[in-house]
PDB file of C-alpha atoms in Angstrom:
ATOM      1  CA  UNK A   1       4.519  23.319  12.381  1.00  0.00           C
ATOM      2  CA  UNK A   2       3.381  25.610  10.296  1.00  0.00           C
ATOM      3  CA  UNK A   3       0.830  23.735   8.094  1.00  0.00           C
ATOM      4  CA  UNK A   4      -2.210  20.990   8.778  1.00  0.00           C
ATOM      5  CA  UNK A   5      -3.418  18.489   6.069  1.00  0.00           C
ATOM      6  CA  UNK A   6      -6.186  16.783   6.083  1.00  0.00           C
ATOM      7  CA  UNK A   7      -7.928  13.766   4.524  1.00  0.00           C
ATOM      8  CA  UNK A   8     -12.122  14.198   3.683  1.00  0.00           C
ATOM      9  CA  UNK A   9     -13.829  11.010   3.656  1.00  0.00           C
ATOM     10  CA  UNK A  10     -13.950   9.719   6.742  1.00  0.00           C
ATOM     11  CA  UNK A  11     -12.123  12.257   8.289  1.00  0.00           C
ATOM     12  CA  UNK A  12     -13.897  15.080   7.711  1.00  0.00           C
ATOM     13  CA  UNK A  13     -16.764  13.969   5.657  1.00  0.00           C
ATOM     14  CA  UNK A  14     -19.043  10.527   6.053  1.00  0.00           C
ATOM     15  CA  UNK A  15     -21.518   8.840   3.678  1.00  0.00           C
ATOM     16  CA  UNK A  16     -25.262   9.213   4.261  1.00  0.00           C
ATOM     17  CA  UNK A  17     -27.858   6.549   3.753  1.00  0.00           C
ATOM     18  CA  UNK A  18     -26.978   6.486  -0.388  1.00  0.00           C
ATOM     19  CA  UNK A  19     -23.862   5.227   0.325  1.00  0.00           C
ATOM     20  CA  UNK A  20     -25.400   2.812   3.251  1.00  0.00           C
ATOM     21  CA  UNK A  21     -27.424  -0.768   2.552  1.00  0.00           C
ATOM     22  CA  UNK A  22     -30.686   0.737   1.853  1.00  0.00           C
ATOM     23  CA  UNK A  23     -29.139   2.660  -0.561  1.00  0.00           C
ATOM     24  CA  UNK A  24     -27.064   0.131  -2.436  1.00  0.00           C
ATOM     25  CA  UNK A  25     -30.522  -1.282  -2.802  1.00  0.00           C
ATOM     26  CA  UNK A  26     -31.768   1.698  -4.569  1.00  0.00           C
ATOM     27  CA  UNK A  27     -28.922   1.167  -7.277  1.00  0.00           C
ATOM     28  CA  UNK A  28     -28.816  -2.476  -7.297  1.00  0.00           C
ATOM     29  CA  UNK A  29     -32.956  -2.116  -7.679  1.00  0.00           C
ATOM     30  CA  UNK A  30     -32.385   0.959 -10.761  1.00  0.00           C
ATOM     31  CA  UNK A  31     -30.217  -1.396 -12.688  1.00  0.00           C
ATOM     32  CA  UNK A  32     -32.436  -4.794 -12.104  1.00  0.00           C
ATOM     33  CA  UNK A  33     -30.251  -5.960  -9.311  1.00  0.00           C
ATOM     34  CA  UNK A  34     -30.988  -7.037  -6.472  1.00  0.00           C
ATOM     35  CA  UNK A  35     -29.680  -7.432  -3.221  1.00  0.00           C
ATOM     36  CA  UNK A  36     -29.749  -7.929   1.087  1.00  0.00           C
ATOM     37  CA  UNK A  37     -28.750  -4.980   2.646  1.00  0.00           C
ATOM     38  CA  UNK A  38     -28.614  -7.046   5.821  1.00  0.00           C
ATOM     39  CA  UNK A  39     -25.173  -8.274   4.155  1.00  0.00           C
ATOM     40  CA  UNK A  40     -23.927  -4.009   3.576  1.00  0.00           C
ATOM     41  CA  UNK A  41     -21.121  -4.192   6.498  1.00  0.00           C
ATOM     42  CA  UNK A  42     -20.042  -7.737   5.884  1.00  0.00           C
ATOM     43  CA  UNK A  43     -19.547  -6.944   2.134  1.00  0.00           C
ATOM     44  CA  UNK A  44     -17.434  -3.473   3.159  1.00  0.00           C
ATOM     45  CA  UNK A  45     -15.501  -5.076   5.259  1.00  0.00           C
ATOM     46  CA  UNK A  46     -14.525  -7.961   2.052  1.00  0.00           C
ATOM     47  CA  UNK A  47     -14.488  -5.569  -0.552  1.00  0.00           C
ATOM     48  CA  UNK A  48     -11.595  -3.092   1.560  1.00  0.00           C
ATOM     49  CA  UNK A  49      -8.964  -5.135  -0.464  1.00  0.00           C
ATOM     50  CA  UNK A  50      -9.582  -3.588  -3.463  1.00  0.00           C
ATOM     51  CA  UNK A  51      -8.302  -0.069  -2.210  1.00  0.00           C
ATOM     52  CA  UNK A  52      -4.704  -1.394  -1.658  1.00  0.00           C
ATOM     53  CA  UNK A  53      -3.361   1.731  -3.711  1.00  0.00           C
ATOM     54  CA  UNK A  54       0.965   0.157  -2.272  1.00  0.00           C
ATOM     55  CA  UNK A  55       1.499  -0.874  -5.643  1.00  0.00           C
ATOM     56  CA  UNK A  56       0.160   0.890  -7.715  1.00  0.00           C
ATOM     57  CA  UNK A  57      -0.769   4.241  -6.940  1.00  0.00           C
ATOM     58  CA  UNK A  58      -1.640   5.597 -10.220  1.00  0.00           C
ATOM     59  CA  UNK A  59      -5.470   7.506 -10.282  1.00  0.00           C
ATOM     60  CA  UNK A  60      -8.242   5.331 -12.676  1.00  0.00           C
ATOM     61  CA  UNK A  61     -11.801   4.511 -11.569  1.00  0.00           C
ATOM     62  CA  UNK A  62     -11.522   0.683 -11.954  1.00  0.00           C
ATOM     63  CA  UNK A  63     -10.271   0.238  -8.382  1.00  0.00           C
ATOM     64  CA  UNK A  64     -13.368   2.237  -7.202  1.00  0.00           C
ATOM     65  CA  UNK A  65     -16.106   0.056  -9.512  1.00  0.00           C
ATOM     66  CA  UNK A  66     -14.659  -3.047  -8.447  1.00  0.00           C
ATOM     67  CA  UNK A  67     -14.900  -2.246  -5.023  1.00  0.00           C
ATOM     68  CA  UNK A  68     -18.256  -0.875  -5.457  1.00  0.00           C
ATOM     69  CA  UNK A  69     -18.944  -4.070  -7.792  1.00  0.00           C
ATOM     70  CA  UNK A  70     -17.642  -6.525  -4.602  1.00  0.00           C
ATOM     71  CA  UNK A  71     -19.851  -5.069  -2.453  1.00  0.00           C
ATOM     72  CA  UNK A  72     -22.452  -5.530  -4.285  1.00  0.00           C
ATOM     73  CA  UNK A  73     -21.945  -9.377  -4.885  1.00  0.00           C
ATOM     74  CA  UNK A  74     -21.275  -9.325  -1.057  1.00  0.00           C
ATOM     75  CA  UNK A  75     -25.164  -8.574  -0.716  1.00  0.00           C
ATOM     76  CA  UNK A  76     -25.801 -11.060  -3.255  1.00  0.00           C
ATOM     77  CA  UNK A  77     -26.320  -9.576  -6.226  1.00  0.00           C
ATOM     78  CA  UNK A  78     -25.979 -11.843  -9.428  1.00  0.00           C
ATOM     79  CA  UNK A  79     -26.447 -10.443 -12.991  1.00  0.00           C
ATOM     80  CA  UNK A  80     -24.224 -10.367 -15.744  1.00  0.00           C
ATOM     81  CA  UNK A  81     -20.994  -8.743 -15.225  1.00  0.00           C
ATOM     82  CA  UNK A  82     -22.017  -5.729 -17.936  1.00  0.00           C
ATOM     83  CA  UNK A  83     -25.251  -4.465 -15.785  1.00  0.00           C
ATOM     84  CA  UNK A  84     -22.901  -4.916 -12.451  1.00  0.00           C
ATOM     85  CA  UNK A  85     -20.585  -3.223 -13.643  1.00  0.00           C
ATOM     86  CA  UNK A  86     -23.076   0.315 -14.737  1.00  0.00           C
ATOM     87  CA  UNK A  87     -24.358  -0.085 -11.249  1.00  0.00           C
ATOM     88  CA  UNK A  88     -21.022  -0.083  -9.553  1.00  0.00           C
ATOM     89  CA  UNK A  89     -20.277   2.963 -12.120  1.00  0.00           C
ATOM     90  CA  UNK A  90     -23.149   5.108 -11.505  1.00  0.00           C
ATOM     91  CA  UNK A  91     -21.739   4.222  -7.584  1.00  0.00           C
ATOM     92  CA  UNK A  92     -18.580   6.015  -7.855  1.00  0.00           C
ATOM     93  CA  UNK A  93     -20.189   9.120 -10.002  1.00  0.00           C
ATOM     94  CA  UNK A  94     -22.816   9.645  -7.482  1.00  0.00           C
ATOM     95  CA  UNK A  95     -19.680   9.810  -4.728  1.00  0.00           C
ATOM     96  CA  UNK A  96     -18.103  12.436  -6.107  1.00  0.00           C
ATOM     97  CA  UNK A  97     -21.375  14.733  -5.206  1.00  0.00           C
ATOM     98  CA  UNK A  98     -20.987  15.895  -1.594  1.00  0.00           C
ATOM     99  CA  UNK A  99     -24.696  16.729  -0.843  1.00  0.00           C
ATOM    100  CA  UNK A 100     -24.361  12.299  -0.107  1.00  0.00           C
ATOM    101  CA  UNK A 101     -22.039  13.436   2.881  1.00  0.00           C
ATOM    102  CA  UNK A 102     -22.520  15.193   6.338  1.00  0.00           C
ATOM    103  CA  UNK A 103     -19.646  17.233   7.597  1.00  0.00           C
ATOM    104  CA  UNK A 104     -18.279  15.572  11.763  1.00  0.00           C
ATOM    105  CA  UNK A 105     -19.352  17.959  14.239  1.00  0.00           C
ATOM    106  CA  UNK A 106     -15.769  18.603  15.288  1.00  0.00           C
ATOM    107  CA  UNK A 107     -14.684  19.771  11.927  1.00  0.00           C
ATOM    108  CA  UNK A 108     -16.021  23.454  11.427  1.00  0.00           C
ATOM    109  CA  UNK A 109     -14.473  24.477  15.440  1.00  0.00           C
ATOM    110  CA  UNK A 110     -11.613  23.149  14.438  1.00  0.00           C
ATOM    111  CA  UNK A 111     -10.499  24.106  11.506  1.00  0.00           C
ATOM    112  CA  UNK A 112     -11.560  27.821  12.961  1.00  0.00           C
ATOM    113  CA  UNK A 113      -8.356  27.231  15.527  1.00  0.00           C
ATOM    114  CA  UNK A 114      -5.932  26.117  13.631  1.00  0.00           C
ATOM    115  CA  UNK A 115      -6.683  29.092  10.995  1.00  0.00           C
ATOM    116  CA  UNK A 116      -7.035  31.529  14.001  1.00  0.00           C
ATOM    117  CA  UNK A 117      -3.286  30.072  15.261  1.00  0.00           C
ATOM    118  CA  UNK A 118      -1.800  30.621  11.824  1.00  0.00           C
ATOM    119  CA  UNK A 119      -1.498  27.454  10.088  1.00  0.00           C
ATOM    120  CA  UNK A 120      -1.958  27.252   6.113  1.00  0.00           C
ATOM    121  CA  UNK A 121      -4.379  24.193   6.415  1.00  0.00           C
ATOM    122  CA  UNK A 122      -5.064  21.630   3.448  1.00  0.00           C
ATOM    123  CA  UNK A 123      -6.716  18.748   2.505  1.00  0.00           C
ATOM    124  CA  UNK A 124      -5.420  16.240   0.288  1.00  0.00           C
ATOM    125  CA  UNK A 125      -7.940  13.136  -0.335  1.00  0.00           C
ATOM    126  CA  UNK A 126      -8.129  10.088  -2.883  1.00  0.00           C
ATOM    127  CA  UNK A 127     -11.392  10.880  -4.461  1.00  0.00           C
ATOM    128  CA  UNK A 128     -12.815  12.547  -8.421  1.00  0.00           C
ATOM    129  CA  UNK A 129     -14.997  14.941  -5.791  1.00  0.00           C
ATOM    130  CA  UNK A 130     -14.229  18.141  -7.058  1.00  0.00           C
ATOM    131  CA  UNK A 131     -12.579  19.425  -3.731  1.00  0.00           C
ATOM    132  CA  UNK A 132     -13.134  23.608  -4.805  1.00  0.00           C
ATOM    133  CA  UNK A 133     -17.250  22.027  -4.698  1.00  0.00           C
ATOM    134  CA  UNK A 134     -16.762  20.109  -1.729  1.00  0.00           C
ATOM    135  CA  UNK A 135     -15.425  23.351  -0.269  1.00  0.00           C
ATOM    136  CA  UNK A 136     -18.234  25.688  -1.022  1.00  0.00           C
ATOM    137  CA  UNK A 137     -21.066  22.931  -0.181  1.00  0.00           C
ATOM    138  CA  UNK A 138     -19.396  23.077   3.368  1.00  0.00           C
ATOM    139  CA  UNK A 139     -18.064  26.264   3.800  1.00  0.00           C
ATOM    140  CA  UNK A 140     -14.879  25.705   4.592  1.00  0.00           C
ATOM    141  CA  UNK A 141     -13.938  28.359   2.308  1.00  0.00           C
ATOM    142  CA  UNK A 142     -12.446  30.366   4.432  1.00  0.00           C
ATOM    143  CA  UNK A 143      -9.964  28.084   6.151  1.00  0.00           C
ATOM    144  CA  UNK A 144      -8.483  26.114   3.577  1.00  0.00           C
ATOM    145  CA  UNK A 145      -5.808  27.361   1.775  1.00  0.00           C
ATOM    146  CA  UNK A 146      -5.055  24.328  -1.077  1.00  0.00           C
ATOM    147  CA  UNK A 147      -6.801  20.846  -1.878  1.00  0.00           C
ATOM    148  CA  UNK A 148      -5.082  18.220  -4.101  1.00  0.00           C
ATOM    149  CA  UNK A 149      -7.173  15.343  -5.440  1.00  0.00           C
ATOM    150  CA  UNK A 150      -5.672  11.717  -6.600  1.00  0.00           C
ATOM    151  CA  UNK A 151      -8.084  12.448  -9.379  1.00  0.00           C
ATOM    152  CA  UNK A 152      -6.382  15.781 -10.385  1.00  0.00           C
ATOM    153  CA  UNK A 153      -2.792  15.581  -9.043  1.00  0.00           C
ATOM    154  CA  UNK A 154      -2.501  11.654 -11.286  1.00  0.00           C
ATOM    155  CA  UNK A 155      -1.454   9.936  -8.312  1.00  0.00           C
ATOM    156  CA  UNK A 156      -2.667   8.633  -5.100  1.00  0.00           C
ATOM    157  CA  UNK A 157      -2.118   8.001  -1.220  1.00  0.00           C
ATOM    158  CA  UNK A 158       0.272   6.536  -0.022  1.00  0.00           C
ATOM    159  CA  UNK A 159       2.239   7.808  -2.491  1.00  0.00           C
ATOM    160  CA  UNK A 160       4.802  10.724  -1.449  1.00  0.00           C
ATOM    161  CA  UNK A 161       4.392  12.397  -4.787  1.00  0.00           C
ATOM    162  CA  UNK A 162       0.348  14.042  -3.932  1.00  0.00           C
ATOM    163  CA  UNK A 163       1.561  15.147  -0.298  1.00  0.00           C
ATOM    164  CA  UNK A 164       4.955  16.618  -1.712  1.00  0.00           C
ATOM    165  CA  UNK A 165       2.480  18.487  -4.183  1.00  0.00           C
ATOM    166  CA  UNK A 166       0.222  19.445  -1.604  1.00  0.00           C
ATOM    167  CA  UNK A 167       3.050  21.414   0.579  1.00  0.00           C
ATOM    168  CA  UNK A 168       4.702  22.961  -2.207  1.00  0.00           C
ATOM    169  CA  UNK A 169       0.944  24.400  -3.211  1.00  0.00           C
ATOM    170  CA  UNK A 170       0.839  26.054   0.363  1.00  0.00           C
ATOM    171  CA  UNK A 171       5.036  27.556   0.016  1.00  0.00           C
ATOM    172  CA  UNK A 172       5.989  24.974   3.128  1.00  0.00           C
ATOM    173  CA  UNK A 173       9.058  22.077   3.773  1.00  0.00           C
ATOM    174  CA  UNK A 174       8.172  18.541   4.972  1.00  0.00           C
ATOM    175  CA  UNK A 175       9.444  18.657   8.004  1.00  0.00           C
ATOM    176  CA  UNK A 176       6.860  21.994   8.383  1.00  0.00           C
ATOM    177  CA  UNK A 177       3.631  20.012   6.975  1.00  0.00           C
ATOM    178  CA  UNK A 178       1.699  17.619   9.150  1.00  0.00           C
ATOM    179  CA  UNK A 179      -0.839  15.141   7.823  1.00  0.00           C
ATOM    180  CA  UNK A 180      -4.402  13.946   9.581  1.00  0.00           C
ATOM    181  CA  UNK A 181      -6.656  11.011   8.557  1.00  0.00           C
ATOM    182  CA  UNK A 182      -8.218   7.904   9.721  1.00  0.00           C
ATOM    183  CA  UNK A 183      -5.763   5.674   7.005  1.00  0.00           C
ATOM    184  CA  UNK A 184      -2.273   4.399   8.445  1.00  0.00           C
ATOM    185  CA  UNK A 185      -1.774   2.612   5.075  1.00  0.00           C
ATOM    186  CA  UNK A 186      -2.942   6.056   2.668  1.00  0.00           C
ATOM    187  CA  UNK A 187      -2.585   8.717   5.213  1.00  0.00           C
ATOM    188  CA  UNK A 188       0.501   7.891   8.206  1.00  0.00           C
ATOM    189  CA  UNK A 189       2.648   5.637   5.586  1.00  0.00           C
ATOM    190  CA  UNK A 190       2.599   8.148   3.027  1.00  0.00           C
ATOM    191  CA  UNK A 191       3.286  11.098   5.374  1.00  0.00           C
ATOM    192  CA  UNK A 192       5.478   9.637   6.481  1.00  0.00           C
ATOM    193  CA  UNK A 193       7.494   8.122   3.580  1.00  0.00           C
ATOM    194  CA  UNK A 194       7.351  12.316   2.735  1.00  0.00           C
ATOM    195  CA  UNK A 195       9.075  13.361   5.539  1.00  0.00           C
ATOM    196  CA  UNK A 196       6.243  15.037   7.673  1.00  0.00           C
ATOM    197  CA  UNK A 197       4.473  14.187  10.557  1.00  0.00           C
ATOM    198  CA  UNK A 198       1.052  12.374  11.400  1.00  0.00           C
ATOM    199  CA  UNK A 199      -2.206  12.230  13.339  1.00  0.00           C
ATOM    200  CA  UNK A 200      -4.044   9.208  12.536  1.00  0.00           C
ATOM    201  CA  UNK A 201      -7.586   9.614  14.064  1.00  0.00           C
ATOM    202  CA  UNK A 202     -10.136   6.594  15.213  1.00  0.00           C
ATOM    203  CA  UNK A 203     -12.775   8.211  15.843  1.00  0.00           C
ATOM    204  CA  UNK A 204     -14.857   6.423  19.265  1.00  0.00           C
ATOM    205  CA  UNK A 205     -17.061   3.173  18.543  1.00  0.00           C
ATOM    206  CA  UNK A 206     -14.354   2.597  15.245  1.00  0.00           C
ATOM    207  CA  UNK A 207     -12.483  -0.467  15.479  1.00  0.00           C
ATOM    208  CA  UNK A 208      -8.841  -0.219  16.318  1.00  0.00           C
ATOM    209  CA  UNK A 209      -6.495   0.078  12.517  1.00  0.00           C
ATOM    210  CA  UNK A 210      -3.454  -1.323  12.515  1.00  0.00           C
ATOM    211  CA  UNK A 211      -0.135   0.344  14.400  1.00  0.00           C
ATOM    212  CA  UNK A 212       0.621   4.010  13.037  1.00  0.00           C
ATOM    213  CA  UNK A 213       4.172   4.074  14.959  1.00  0.00           C
ATOM    214  CA  UNK A 214       5.021   4.384  18.723  1.00  0.00           C
ATOM    215  CA  UNK A 215       5.193   8.370  18.010  1.00  0.00           C
ATOM    216  CA  UNK A 216       2.131   9.272  15.578  1.00  0.00           C
ATOM    217  CA  UNK A 217       0.120  10.551  18.361  1.00  0.00           C
ATOM    218  CA  UNK A 218      -3.905   8.799  18.111  1.00  0.00           C
ATOM    219  CA  UNK A 219      -6.935  11.052  18.628  1.00  0.00           C
ATOM    220  CA  UNK A 220     -10.079  10.130  18.963  1.00  0.00           C
ATOM    221  CA  UNK A 221     -12.058  13.790  18.018  1.00  0.00           C
ATOM    222  CA  UNK A 222     -10.443  16.702  15.875  1.00  0.00           C
ATOM    223  CA  UNK A 223     -10.460  18.242  18.626  1.00  0.00           C
ATOM    224  CA  UNK A 224      -7.830  16.914  20.775  1.00  0.00           C
ATOM    225  CA  UNK A 225      -6.120  17.858  17.190  1.00  0.00           C
ATOM    226  CA  UNK A 226      -4.009  21.466  18.230  1.00  0.00           C
ATOM    227  CA  UNK A 227      -2.540  19.748  21.817  1.00  0.00           C
ATOM    228  CA  UNK A 228      -0.939  16.963  20.271  1.00  0.00           C
ATOM    229  CA  UNK A 229      -0.178  18.584  16.434  1.00  0.00           C
ATOM    230  CA  UNK A 230       3.950  18.995  18.805  1.00  0.00           C
ATOM    231  CA  UNK A 231       4.279  15.579  19.079  1.00  0.00           C
ATOM    232  CA  UNK A 232       2.846  14.623  15.220  1.00  0.00           C
ATOM    233  CA  UNK A 233       5.826  17.232  14.207  1.00  0.00           C
ATOM    234  CA  UNK A 234       8.495  14.338  15.766  1.00  0.00           C
ATOM    235  CA  UNK A 235       6.882  12.065  13.689  1.00  0.00           C
ATOM    236  CA  UNK A 236       8.095  12.353  10.178  1.00  0.00           C
ATOM    237  CA  UNK A 237      10.599  10.764   8.941  1.00  0.00           C
ATOM    238  CA  UNK A 238      14.374  12.223   9.684  1.00  0.00           C
TER     239      UNK A 238
END
């Protein structure tokens, strides 16, 4: 194993209050909409279907804007469609700024340990966020060799091409790379289709996801990752 690639959102970082129920309420108020922050969690669960990229992996802002609009509707927003779309687009735009996010506590220690052990480290993210800015903001530059965003690449995970682009950028074969992420549909399935190994991250307190396959290791914290990388190597497609 020579390279380890990480998803970004909900694997390395998590959103702060800007993208919680009260935050959505503030976005809505700026656009003359009224929502009920208490309905946020249920609205997010319902809107998740908008982010199913299995059948269309071309990067466009539209699915992310539809997702935000559906969350707003699920929270009770009832206004003209153009008004709702303007609010949803502002939410989409603000998602690109790293200051709205926090780094999980286990990230820096894990990246430092992997880098010390000689692994090449990469990022593969379904985002329009500038990953160079993200790396600088969270002081990840010493550890990360390559970062590929779906916005720049043109395809979203689980399309195998975005994984292959990241592998090519660090100069390793698919069988020598492992993808680590929190989504079976985006991270695990896509990596395996590209011939890579995979590790599913299910942080403590989160609901169990769909099964990733019996040969895909599951960790509850990134600090468990170094111990399972040999197992992850065998989870790649053959």
